[in-house]
């Protein structure tokens, strides 16, 4: 008798969970584009098969150039028409669609959703965009770094020449060389140093940072059940959260070390960090170390 009551209770809880997870989607969002039939709890997650662009194309043939997908507790709108995509970024639609969902990456890597890639639309985000536009990616800043880009390309070509100057046939993998080229240009723009040569500790630190960024990119594209079920974000699914927190902490330690080094050596050349630190001196209440490190992540 007790087993029957237990099974009945579990069944009722399961039905209640389905109702809680499924019903808000239909009541919260109205006038949604057409959508394929959704399964309880997981929604349309079972339809997402690689290659994704093929999957979206097939769905667009059935439901039109704009359709919606329910990804567990989240709703996604898929647009396959260039004209509709352009309309999303014109008039008032760009502000409506400016926000992004709150994922774990934004919390642990984006300094609790304060970096430009994770912050919600508002005064803070607009100020970060202004800094990026005027201070980091302006024509003046790019012109100042033109010699850096030229030097790094020259070094790459010299290395290729020395590698291929032997009589034997040499196979060259360009992907890691291009990755190192971009990394060196970035680090020289940020810190004024070429981190693949110089002191041994700096080389180790740069190698570790480069590796951590690659691991973060791989982790960022891997599925995380907590992003689709926000109510389950307290869980550690497949070690995802543990890995993410570990990578974020190690990246933060390296970036903080670079910031502290430039804070001590104020006589260094006009680098991006030195400029951000000068802004911190004028507005310390806003330009915290977390804001500066979040801006440095944009360049990386």
PDB file of C-alpha atoms in Angstrom:
ATOM      1  CA  UNK A   1       0.000   0.000   0.000  1.00  0.00           C
ATOM      2  CA  UNK A   2       2.838   2.348   0.880  1.00  0.00           C
ATOM      3  CA  UNK A   3       4.531   1.601  -2.464  1.00  0.00           C
ATOM      4  CA  UNK A   4       1.365   2.536  -4.351  1.00  0.00           C
ATOM      5  CA  UNK A   5       1.161   5.843  -2.504  1.00  0.00           C
ATOM      6  CA  UNK A   6       4.849   6.516  -3.176  1.00  0.00           C
ATOM      7  CA  UNK A   7       4.502   5.780  -6.900  1.00  0.00           C
ATOM      8  CA  UNK A   8       1.373   7.933  -7.065  1.00  0.00           C
ATOM      9  CA  UNK A   9       3.217  10.808  -5.399  1.00  0.00           C
ATOM     10  CA  UNK A  10       6.160  10.493  -7.812  1.00  0.00           C
ATOM     11  CA  UNK A  11       3.767  10.446 -10.773  1.00  0.00           C
ATOM     12  CA  UNK A  12       1.949  13.558  -9.539  1.00  0.00           C
ATOM     13  CA  UNK A  13       5.252  15.361  -8.987  1.00  0.00           C
ATOM     14  CA  UNK A  14       6.324  14.426 -12.511  1.00  0.00           C
ATOM     15  CA  UNK A  15       3.085  15.800 -13.985  1.00  0.00           C
ATOM     16  CA  UNK A  16       3.476  18.947 -11.902  1.00  0.00           C
ATOM     17  CA  UNK A  17       7.064  19.399 -13.133  1.00  0.00           C
ATOM     18  CA  UNK A  18       5.905  19.088 -16.736  1.00  0.00           C
ATOM     19  CA  UNK A  19       3.197  21.678 -16.124  1.00  0.00           C
ATOM     20  CA  UNK A  20       5.602  24.101 -14.453  1.00  0.00           C
ATOM     21  CA  UNK A  21       8.248  23.772 -17.160  1.00  0.00           C
ATOM     22  CA  UNK A  22       5.898  23.686 -20.117  1.00  0.00           C
ATOM     23  CA  UNK A  23       3.078  26.066 -19.279  1.00  0.00           C
ATOM     24  CA  UNK A  24       4.993  29.347 -18.693  1.00  0.00           C
ATOM     25  CA  UNK A  25       6.362  29.269 -22.217  1.00  0.00           C
ATOM     26  CA  UNK A  26       2.880  29.420 -23.689  1.00  0.00           C
ATOM     27  CA  UNK A  27       1.541  32.050 -21.335  1.00  0.00           C
ATOM     28  CA  UNK A  28       4.586  34.327 -21.118  1.00  0.00           C
ATOM     29  CA  UNK A  29       5.240  34.657 -24.842  1.00  0.00           C
ATOM     30  CA  UNK A  30       2.415  35.519 -27.218  1.00  0.00           C
ATOM     31  CA  UNK A  31       2.278  35.798 -30.988  1.00  0.00           C
ATOM     32  CA  UNK A  32       5.301  33.558 -31.447  1.00  0.00           C
ATOM     33  CA  UNK A  33       6.262  32.421 -34.960  1.00  0.00           C
ATOM     34  CA  UNK A  34       5.242  28.884 -35.939  1.00  0.00           C
ATOM     35  CA  UNK A  35       7.067  26.112 -34.162  1.00  0.00           C
ATOM     36  CA  UNK A  36       7.499  22.357 -34.590  1.00  0.00           C
ATOM     37  CA  UNK A  37       5.710  20.191 -32.023  1.00  0.00           C
ATOM     38  CA  UNK A  38       7.583  20.201 -28.723  1.00  0.00           C
ATOM     39  CA  UNK A  39       8.140  17.347 -26.320  1.00  0.00           C
ATOM     40  CA  UNK A  40       7.492  17.777 -22.595  1.00  0.00           C
ATOM     41  CA  UNK A  41      10.386  19.270 -20.630  1.00  0.00           C
ATOM     42  CA  UNK A  42      13.025  19.171 -23.412  1.00  0.00           C
ATOM     43  CA  UNK A  43      10.936  21.029 -25.986  1.00  0.00           C
ATOM     44  CA  UNK A  44      12.637  20.931 -29.399  1.00  0.00           C
ATOM     45  CA  UNK A  45      16.121  20.038 -28.206  1.00  0.00           C
ATOM     46  CA  UNK A  46      15.838  16.654 -29.898  1.00  0.00           C
ATOM     47  CA  UNK A  47      15.623  18.393 -33.281  1.00  0.00           C
ATOM     48  CA  UNK A  48      19.014  20.092 -32.992  1.00  0.00           C
ATOM     49  CA  UNK A  49      21.250  17.820 -35.005  1.00  0.00           C
ATOM     50  CA  UNK A  50      24.524  18.663 -36.692  1.00  0.00           C
ATOM     51  CA  UNK A  51      25.162  20.262 -39.053  1.00  0.00           C
ATOM     52  CA  UNK A  52      22.881  22.900 -37.546  1.00  0.00           C
ATOM     53  CA  UNK A  53      22.596  25.040 -40.663  1.00  0.00           C
ATOM     54  CA  UNK A  54      21.136  22.054 -42.504  1.00  0.00           C
ATOM     55  CA  UNK A  55      18.684  21.436 -39.687  1.00  0.00           C
ATOM     56  CA  UNK A  56      17.553  25.071 -39.670  1.00  0.00           C
ATOM     57  CA  UNK A  57      17.208  25.040 -43.450  1.00  0.00           C
ATOM     58  CA  UNK A  58      14.995  21.944 -43.348  1.00  0.00           C
ATOM     59  CA  UNK A  59      12.840  23.504 -40.632  1.00  0.00           C
ATOM     60  CA  UNK A  60      12.537  26.739 -42.614  1.00  0.00           C
ATOM     61  CA  UNK A  61      11.166  24.770 -45.555  1.00  0.00           C
ATOM     62  CA  UNK A  62       8.354  23.535 -43.309  1.00  0.00           C
ATOM     63  CA  UNK A  63       7.648  26.551 -41.086  1.00  0.00           C
ATOM     64  CA  UNK A  64       8.801  29.536 -43.125  1.00  0.00           C
ATOM     65  CA  UNK A  65      11.724  31.990 -42.933  1.00  0.00           C
ATOM     66  CA  UNK A  66      11.044  32.754 -39.265  1.00  0.00           C
ATOM     67  CA  UNK A  67      10.114  30.123 -36.690  1.00  0.00           C
ATOM     68  CA  UNK A  68      10.485  29.503 -32.986  1.00  0.00           C
ATOM     69  CA  UNK A  69      12.085  26.657 -31.069  1.00  0.00           C
ATOM     70  CA  UNK A  70      11.538  25.772 -27.450  1.00  0.00           C
ATOM     71  CA  UNK A  71      14.871  24.735 -25.985  1.00  0.00           C
ATOM     72  CA  UNK A  72      13.764  23.306 -22.661  1.00  0.00           C
ATOM     73  CA  UNK A  73      12.704  26.378 -20.631  1.00  0.00           C
ATOM     74  CA  UNK A  74      14.048  28.879 -23.169  1.00  0.00           C
ATOM     75  CA  UNK A  75      12.546  30.131 -26.419  1.00  0.00           C
ATOM     76  CA  UNK A  76      14.689  30.827 -29.473  1.00  0.00           C
ATOM     77  CA  UNK A  77      13.594  32.605 -32.650  1.00  0.00           C
ATOM     78  CA  UNK A  78      15.357  31.420 -35.807  1.00  0.00           C
ATOM     79  CA  UNK A  79      15.504  33.750 -38.825  1.00  0.00           C
ATOM     80  CA  UNK A  80      16.682  32.443 -42.190  1.00  0.00           C
ATOM     81  CA  UNK A  81      15.703  35.399 -44.371  1.00  0.00           C
ATOM     82  CA  UNK A  82      18.283  38.188 -45.026  1.00  0.00           C
ATOM     83  CA  UNK A  83      15.550  40.827 -45.186  1.00  0.00           C
ATOM     84  CA  UNK A  84      14.081  39.752 -41.840  1.00  0.00           C
ATOM     85  CA  UNK A  85      17.551  39.634 -40.294  1.00  0.00           C
ATOM     86  CA  UNK A  86      18.178  43.185 -41.504  1.00  0.00           C
ATOM     87  CA  UNK A  87      14.868  44.282 -39.996  1.00  0.00           C
ATOM     88  CA  UNK A  88      16.008  42.961 -36.615  1.00  0.00           C
ATOM     89  CA  UNK A  89      18.838  45.503 -36.573  1.00  0.00           C
ATOM     90  CA  UNK A  90      16.903  48.545 -37.778  1.00  0.00           C
ATOM     91  CA  UNK A  91      14.409  50.963 -36.216  1.00  0.00           C
ATOM     92  CA  UNK A  92      13.606  49.967 -32.638  1.00  0.00           C
ATOM     93  CA  UNK A  93      14.172  46.244 -33.029  1.00  0.00           C
ATOM     94  CA  UNK A  94      17.888  46.466 -32.330  1.00  0.00           C
ATOM     95  CA  UNK A  95      17.181  47.647 -28.776  1.00  0.00           C
ATOM     96  CA  UNK A  96      14.503  45.008 -28.249  1.00  0.00           C
ATOM     97  CA  UNK A  97      16.896  42.270 -29.328  1.00  0.00           C
ATOM     98  CA  UNK A  98      19.973  43.739 -27.628  1.00  0.00           C
ATOM     99  CA  UNK A  99      19.839  41.581 -24.514  1.00  0.00           C
ATOM    100  CA  UNK A 100      21.242  38.073 -24.282  1.00  0.00           C
ATOM    101  CA  UNK A 101      20.370  35.112 -22.052  1.00  0.00           C
ATOM    102  CA  UNK A 102      22.109  34.668 -18.724  1.00  0.00           C
ATOM    103  CA  UNK A 103      24.500  31.746 -19.141  1.00  0.00           C
ATOM    104  CA  UNK A 104      27.129  30.421 -16.753  1.00  0.00           C
ATOM    105  CA  UNK A 105      29.941  31.788 -18.924  1.00  0.00           C
ATOM    106  CA  UNK A 106      28.688  35.315 -18.350  1.00  0.00           C
ATOM    107  CA  UNK A 107      28.565  34.830 -14.601  1.00  0.00           C
ATOM    108  CA  UNK A 108      31.943  33.200 -14.010  1.00  0.00           C
ATOM    109  CA  UNK A 109      34.033  34.453 -16.945  1.00  0.00           C
ATOM    110  CA  UNK A 110      32.244  37.754 -17.618  1.00  0.00           C
ATOM    111  CA  UNK A 111      32.645  38.973 -14.020  1.00  0.00           C
ATOM    112  CA  UNK A 112      29.014  38.484 -13.080  1.00  0.00           C
ATOM    113  CA  UNK A 113      27.609  39.827 -16.363  1.00  0.00           C
ATOM    114  CA  UNK A 114      29.595  43.088 -16.294  1.00  0.00           C
ATOM    115  CA  UNK A 115      31.742  42.560 -19.422  1.00  0.00           C
ATOM    116  CA  UNK A 116      30.587  43.926 -22.768  1.00  0.00           C
ATOM    117  CA  UNK A 117      29.856  40.464 -24.131  1.00  0.00           C
ATOM    118  CA  UNK A 118      27.610  39.467 -21.229  1.00  0.00           C
ATOM    119  CA  UNK A 119      26.187  42.676 -19.722  1.00  0.00           C
ATOM    120  CA  UNK A 120      22.480  43.426 -20.270  1.00  0.00           C
ATOM    121  CA  UNK A 121      21.546  46.393 -22.419  1.00  0.00           C
ATOM    122  CA  UNK A 122      21.592  49.613 -20.426  1.00  0.00           C
ATOM    123  CA  UNK A 123      23.802  52.498 -19.327  1.00  0.00           C
ATOM    124  CA  UNK A 124      26.654  50.196 -18.284  1.00  0.00           C
ATOM    125  CA  UNK A 125      26.696  48.332 -21.600  1.00  0.00           C
ATOM    126  CA  UNK A 126      26.501  51.566 -23.597  1.00  0.00           C
ATOM    127  CA  UNK A 127      29.457  52.955 -21.666  1.00  0.00           C
ATOM    128  CA  UNK A 128      31.485  49.805 -22.324  1.00  0.00           C
ATOM    129  CA  UNK A 129      30.650  50.040 -26.013  1.00  0.00           C
ATOM    130  CA  UNK A 130      31.760  53.679 -26.025  1.00  0.00           C
ATOM    131  CA  UNK A 131      35.085  52.712 -24.446  1.00  0.00           C
ATOM    132  CA  UNK A 132      35.634  49.962 -27.004  1.00  0.00           C
ATOM    133  CA  UNK A 133      34.761  52.258 -29.885  1.00  0.00           C
ATOM    134  CA  UNK A 134      36.769  55.309 -28.815  1.00  0.00           C
ATOM    135  CA  UNK A 135      39.648  53.803 -26.859  1.00  0.00           C
ATOM    136  CA  UNK A 136      40.234  50.227 -28.001  1.00  0.00           C
ATOM    137  CA  UNK A 137      39.155  49.932 -31.639  1.00  0.00           C
ATOM    138  CA  UNK A 138      39.467  53.522 -32.829  1.00  0.00           C
ATOM    139  CA  UNK A 139      41.415  54.405 -35.969  1.00  0.00           C
ATOM    140  CA  UNK A 140      44.051  56.072 -33.808  1.00  0.00           C
ATOM    141  CA  UNK A 141      44.559  52.924 -31.732  1.00  0.00           C
ATOM    142  CA  UNK A 142      44.704  50.731 -34.834  1.00  0.00           C
ATOM    143  CA  UNK A 143      47.200  53.077 -36.482  1.00  0.00           C
ATOM    144  CA  UNK A 144      49.402  52.936 -33.390  1.00  0.00           C
ATOM    145  CA  UNK A 145      49.442  49.148 -33.617  1.00  0.00           C
ATOM    146  CA  UNK A 146      50.164  48.992 -37.356  1.00  0.00           C
ATOM    147  CA  UNK A 147      53.901  48.626 -36.718  1.00  0.00           C
ATOM    148  CA  UNK A 148      53.167  45.798 -34.271  1.00  0.00           C
ATOM    149  CA  UNK A 149      51.163  43.912 -36.868  1.00  0.00           C
ATOM    150  CA  UNK A 150      53.884  44.467 -39.454  1.00  0.00           C
ATOM    151  CA  UNK A 151      56.593  43.197 -37.089  1.00  0.00           C
ATOM    152  CA  UNK A 152      54.667  40.049 -36.228  1.00  0.00           C
ATOM    153  CA  UNK A 153      53.919  39.229 -39.862  1.00  0.00           C
ATOM    154  CA  UNK A 154      57.606  39.746 -40.667  1.00  0.00           C
ATOM    155  CA  UNK A 155      58.628  37.399 -37.835  1.00  0.00           C
ATOM    156  CA  UNK A 156      56.166  34.781 -39.077  1.00  0.00           C
ATOM    157  CA  UNK A 157      57.530  34.981 -42.627  1.00  0.00           C
ATOM    158  CA  UNK A 158      61.106  34.720 -41.341  1.00  0.00           C
ATOM    159  CA  UNK A 159      60.230  31.614 -39.345  1.00  0.00           C
ATOM    160  CA  UNK A 160      58.576  30.064 -42.392  1.00  0.00           C
ATOM    161  CA  UNK A 161      61.637  30.873 -44.488  1.00  0.00           C
ATOM    162  CA  UNK A 162      64.052  29.292 -41.998  1.00  0.00           C
ATOM    163  CA  UNK A 163      61.837  26.235 -41.679  1.00  0.00           C
ATOM    164  CA  UNK A 164      61.587  25.717 -45.439  1.00  0.00           C
ATOM    165  CA  UNK A 165      65.207  26.599 -46.288  1.00  0.00           C
ATOM    166  CA  UNK A 166      66.356  23.008 -45.860  1.00  0.00           C
ATOM    167  CA  UNK A 167      66.609  20.634 -48.778  1.00  0.00           C
ATOM    168  CA  UNK A 168      64.107  18.183 -47.315  1.00  0.00           C
ATOM    169  CA  UNK A 169      60.386  18.594 -47.820  1.00  0.00           C
ATOM    170  CA  UNK A 170      58.768  20.250 -44.798  1.00  0.00           C
ATOM    171  CA  UNK A 171      55.124  20.011 -43.873  1.00  0.00           C
ATOM    172  CA  UNK A 172      53.858  23.160 -42.162  1.00  0.00           C
ATOM    173  CA  UNK A 173      50.663  23.430 -40.136  1.00  0.00           C
ATOM    174  CA  UNK A 174      49.500  27.019 -40.533  1.00  0.00           C
ATOM    175  CA  UNK A 175      46.709  26.973 -37.953  1.00  0.00           C
ATOM    176  CA  UNK A 176      48.947  27.113 -34.835  1.00  0.00           C
ATOM    177  CA  UNK A 177      51.237  29.649 -36.524  1.00  0.00           C
ATOM    178  CA  UNK A 178      48.336  31.975 -37.329  1.00  0.00           C
ATOM    179  CA  UNK A 179      46.979  31.493 -33.813  1.00  0.00           C
ATOM    180  CA  UNK A 180      50.365  32.450 -32.351  1.00  0.00           C
ATOM    181  CA  UNK A 181      50.544  35.452 -34.699  1.00  0.00           C
ATOM    182  CA  UNK A 182      47.178  36.789 -33.527  1.00  0.00           C
ATOM    183  CA  UNK A 183      48.053  36.107 -29.893  1.00  0.00           C
ATOM    184  CA  UNK A 184      51.359  37.983 -30.123  1.00  0.00           C
ATOM    185  CA  UNK A 185      49.721  40.966 -31.818  1.00  0.00           C
ATOM    186  CA  UNK A 186      47.027  41.019 -29.149  1.00  0.00           C
ATOM    187  CA  UNK A 187      49.452  40.796 -26.240  1.00  0.00           C
ATOM    188  CA  UNK A 188      51.685  43.533 -27.652  1.00  0.00           C
ATOM    189  CA  UNK A 189      48.663  45.802 -28.052  1.00  0.00           C
ATOM    190  CA  UNK A 190      47.509  45.030 -24.504  1.00  0.00           C
ATOM    191  CA  UNK A 191      50.743  44.812 -22.546  1.00  0.00           C
ATOM    192  CA  UNK A 192      53.461  46.004 -24.933  1.00  0.00           C
ATOM    193  CA  UNK A 193      55.289  42.674 -24.724  1.00  0.00           C
ATOM    194  CA  UNK A 194      55.797  39.757 -27.047  1.00  0.00           C
ATOM    195  CA  UNK A 195      54.943  36.851 -24.802  1.00  0.00           C
ATOM    196  CA  UNK A 196      56.417  34.037 -26.923  1.00  0.00           C
ATOM    197  CA  UNK A 197      59.926  35.319 -26.333  1.00  0.00           C
ATOM    198  CA  UNK A 198      61.656  36.944 -23.404  1.00  0.00           C
ATOM    199  CA  UNK A 199      61.731  35.758 -19.824  1.00  0.00           C
ATOM    200  CA  UNK A 200      60.976  32.104 -19.195  1.00  0.00           C
ATOM    201  CA  UNK A 201      58.196  32.821 -16.697  1.00  0.00           C
ATOM    202  CA  UNK A 202      56.492  35.177 -19.134  1.00  0.00           C
ATOM    203  CA  UNK A 203      56.595  32.537 -21.867  1.00  0.00           C
ATOM    204  CA  UNK A 204      55.043  29.976 -19.524  1.00  0.00           C
ATOM    205  CA  UNK A 205      52.369  32.467 -18.461  1.00  0.00           C
ATOM    206  CA  UNK A 206      51.521  33.374 -22.053  1.00  0.00           C
ATOM    207  CA  UNK A 207      51.417  29.727 -23.095  1.00  0.00           C
ATOM    208  CA  UNK A 208      49.078  28.976 -20.207  1.00  0.00           C
ATOM    209  CA  UNK A 209      46.811  31.932 -21.047  1.00  0.00           C
ATOM    210  CA  UNK A 210      46.635  30.898 -24.694  1.00  0.00           C
ATOM    211  CA  UNK A 211      45.781  27.330 -23.691  1.00  0.00           C
ATOM    212  CA  UNK A 212      43.121  28.501 -21.227  1.00  0.00           C
ATOM    213  CA  UNK A 213      41.460  30.643 -23.896  1.00  0.00           C
ATOM    214  CA  UNK A 214      41.321  27.649 -26.243  1.00  0.00           C
ATOM    215  CA  UNK A 215      39.836  25.477 -23.480  1.00  0.00           C
ATOM    216  CA  UNK A 216      37.272  28.167 -22.710  1.00  0.00           C
ATOM    217  CA  UNK A 217      36.222  28.378 -26.360  1.00  0.00           C
ATOM    218  CA  UNK A 218      35.773  24.608 -26.505  1.00  0.00           C
ATOM    219  CA  UNK A 219      33.826  24.603 -23.252  1.00  0.00           C
ATOM    220  CA  UNK A 220      31.679  27.484 -24.457  1.00  0.00           C
ATOM    221  CA  UNK A 221      30.364  25.548 -27.462  1.00  0.00           C
ATOM    222  CA  UNK A 222      29.713  22.366 -25.498  1.00  0.00           C
ATOM    223  CA  UNK A 223      26.145  21.781 -24.256  1.00  0.00           C
ATOM    224  CA  UNK A 224      25.331  22.623 -20.659  1.00  0.00           C
ATOM    225  CA  UNK A 225      22.037  21.455 -19.197  1.00  0.00           C
ATOM    226  CA  UNK A 226      22.099  24.262 -16.633  1.00  0.00           C
ATOM    227  CA  UNK A 227      21.801  26.855 -19.421  1.00  0.00           C
ATOM    228  CA  UNK A 228      18.598  25.247 -20.693  1.00  0.00           C
ATOM    229  CA  UNK A 229      17.155  24.551 -17.236  1.00  0.00           C
ATOM    230  CA  UNK A 230      17.947  27.631 -15.093  1.00  0.00           C
ATOM    231  CA  UNK A 231      16.147  26.061 -12.143  1.00  0.00           C
ATOM    232  CA  UNK A 232      18.806  23.327 -12.133  1.00  0.00           C
ATOM    233  CA  UNK A 233      21.817  25.659 -12.145  1.00  0.00           C
ATOM    234  CA  UNK A 234      22.750  24.597  -8.650  1.00  0.00           C
ATOM    235  CA  UNK A 235      23.889  21.239 -10.038  1.00  0.00           C
ATOM    236  CA  UNK A 236      27.325  20.288 -11.362  1.00  0.00           C
ATOM    237  CA  UNK A 237      26.483  18.459 -14.568  1.00  0.00           C
ATOM    238  CA  UNK A 238      29.334  16.409 -16.040  1.00  0.00           C
ATOM    239  CA  UNK A 239      31.811  18.682 -14.251  1.00  0.00           C
ATOM    240  CA  UNK A 240      30.907  21.593 -16.555  1.00  0.00           C
ATOM    241  CA  UNK A 241      30.582  24.183 -13.809  1.00  0.00           C
ATOM    242  CA  UNK A 242      33.713  22.967 -12.050  1.00  0.00           C
ATOM    243  CA  UNK A 243      35.763  23.237 -15.258  1.00  0.00           C
ATOM    244  CA  UNK A 244      34.309  26.644 -16.077  1.00  0.00           C
ATOM    245  CA  UNK A 245      35.027  28.083 -12.631  1.00  0.00           C
ATOM    246  CA  UNK A 246      38.569  26.670 -12.700  1.00  0.00           C
ATOM    247  CA  UNK A 247      39.347  28.162 -16.123  1.00  0.00           C
ATOM    248  CA  UNK A 248      37.794  31.511 -15.189  1.00  0.00           C
ATOM    249  CA  UNK A 249      39.810  31.687 -11.970  1.00  0.00           C
ATOM    250  CA  UNK A 250      43.102  30.884 -13.728  1.00  0.00           C
ATOM    251  CA  UNK A 251      42.464  33.444 -16.485  1.00  0.00           C
ATOM    252  CA  UNK A 252      41.601  36.038 -13.848  1.00  0.00           C
ATOM    253  CA  UNK A 253      44.866  35.397 -11.982  1.00  0.00           C
ATOM    254  CA  UNK A 254      46.919  35.914 -15.157  1.00  0.00           C
ATOM    255  CA  UNK A 255      45.052  39.063 -16.208  1.00  0.00           C
ATOM    256  CA  UNK A 256      45.279  40.479 -12.690  1.00  0.00           C
ATOM    257  CA  UNK A 257      49.030  39.864 -12.727  1.00  0.00           C
ATOM    258  CA  UNK A 258      49.375  41.772 -16.000  1.00  0.00           C
ATOM    259  CA  UNK A 259      47.289  44.663 -14.642  1.00  0.00           C
ATOM    260  CA  UNK A 260      49.296  44.791 -11.392  1.00  0.00           C
ATOM    261  CA  UNK A 261      52.578  44.756 -13.319  1.00  0.00           C
ATOM    262  CA  UNK A 262      51.514  47.754 -15.396  1.00  0.00           C
ATOM    263  CA  UNK A 263      50.252  49.540 -12.307  1.00  0.00           C
ATOM    264  CA  UNK A 264      53.745  49.285 -10.796  1.00  0.00           C
ATOM    265  CA  UNK A 265      55.568  50.250 -14.000  1.00  0.00           C
ATOM    266  CA  UNK A 266      53.812  53.453 -14.979  1.00  0.00           C
ATOM    267  CA  UNK A 267      56.658  54.530 -17.253  1.00  0.00           C
ATOM    268  CA  UNK A 268      55.929  51.867 -19.859  1.00  0.00           C
ATOM    269  CA  UNK A 269      54.841  52.728 -23.380  1.00  0.00           C
ATOM    270  CA  UNK A 270      51.287  53.673 -24.303  1.00  0.00           C
ATOM    271  CA  UNK A 271      49.584  50.291 -24.115  1.00  0.00           C
ATOM    272  CA  UNK A 272      45.914  49.505 -23.782  1.00  0.00           C
ATOM    273  CA  UNK A 273      46.288  48.537 -20.125  1.00  0.00           C
ATOM    274  CA  UNK A 274      48.171  51.732 -19.271  1.00  0.00           C
ATOM    275  CA  UNK A 275      45.409  53.769 -20.888  1.00  0.00           C
ATOM    276  CA  UNK A 276      42.689  51.922 -18.962  1.00  0.00           C
ATOM    277  CA  UNK A 277      44.636  52.392 -15.734  1.00  0.00           C
ATOM    278  CA  UNK A 278      44.782  56.133 -16.391  1.00  0.00           C
ATOM    279  CA  UNK A 279      40.998  56.084 -16.717  1.00  0.00           C
ATOM    280  CA  UNK A 280      40.858  54.183 -13.433  1.00  0.00           C
ATOM    281  CA  UNK A 281      42.774  56.973 -11.694  1.00  0.00           C
ATOM    282  CA  UNK A 282      40.238  59.551 -12.874  1.00  0.00           C
ATOM    283  CA  UNK A 283      37.145  57.396 -12.194  1.00  0.00           C
ATOM    284  CA  UNK A 284      38.135  54.683  -9.691  1.00  0.00           C
ATOM    285  CA  UNK A 285      34.539  54.017  -8.672  1.00  0.00           C
ATOM    286  CA  UNK A 286      33.703  52.791 -12.187  1.00  0.00           C
ATOM    287  CA  UNK A 287      36.920  51.500 -13.752  1.00  0.00           C
ATOM    288  CA  UNK A 288      37.520  48.693 -11.287  1.00  0.00           C
ATOM    289  CA  UNK A 289      40.015  45.939 -12.012  1.00  0.00           C
ATOM    290  CA  UNK A 290      37.110  43.662 -12.937  1.00  0.00           C
ATOM    291  CA  UNK A 291      35.885  46.134 -15.571  1.00  0.00           C
ATOM    292  CA  UNK A 292      39.416  46.466 -16.980  1.00  0.00           C
ATOM    293  CA  UNK A 293      39.932  42.700 -17.101  1.00  0.00           C
ATOM    294  CA  UNK A 294      36.545  42.287 -18.759  1.00  0.00           C
ATOM    295  CA  UNK A 295      37.583  44.781 -21.453  1.00  0.00           C
ATOM    296  CA  UNK A 296      40.856  42.915 -21.961  1.00  0.00           C
ATOM    297  CA  UNK A 297      38.871  39.742 -22.600  1.00  0.00           C
ATOM    298  CA  UNK A 298      37.226  41.447 -25.568  1.00  0.00           C
ATOM    299  CA  UNK A 299      40.607  41.900 -27.234  1.00  0.00           C
ATOM    300  CA  UNK A 300      41.665  38.347 -26.458  1.00  0.00           C
TER     301      UNK A 300
END
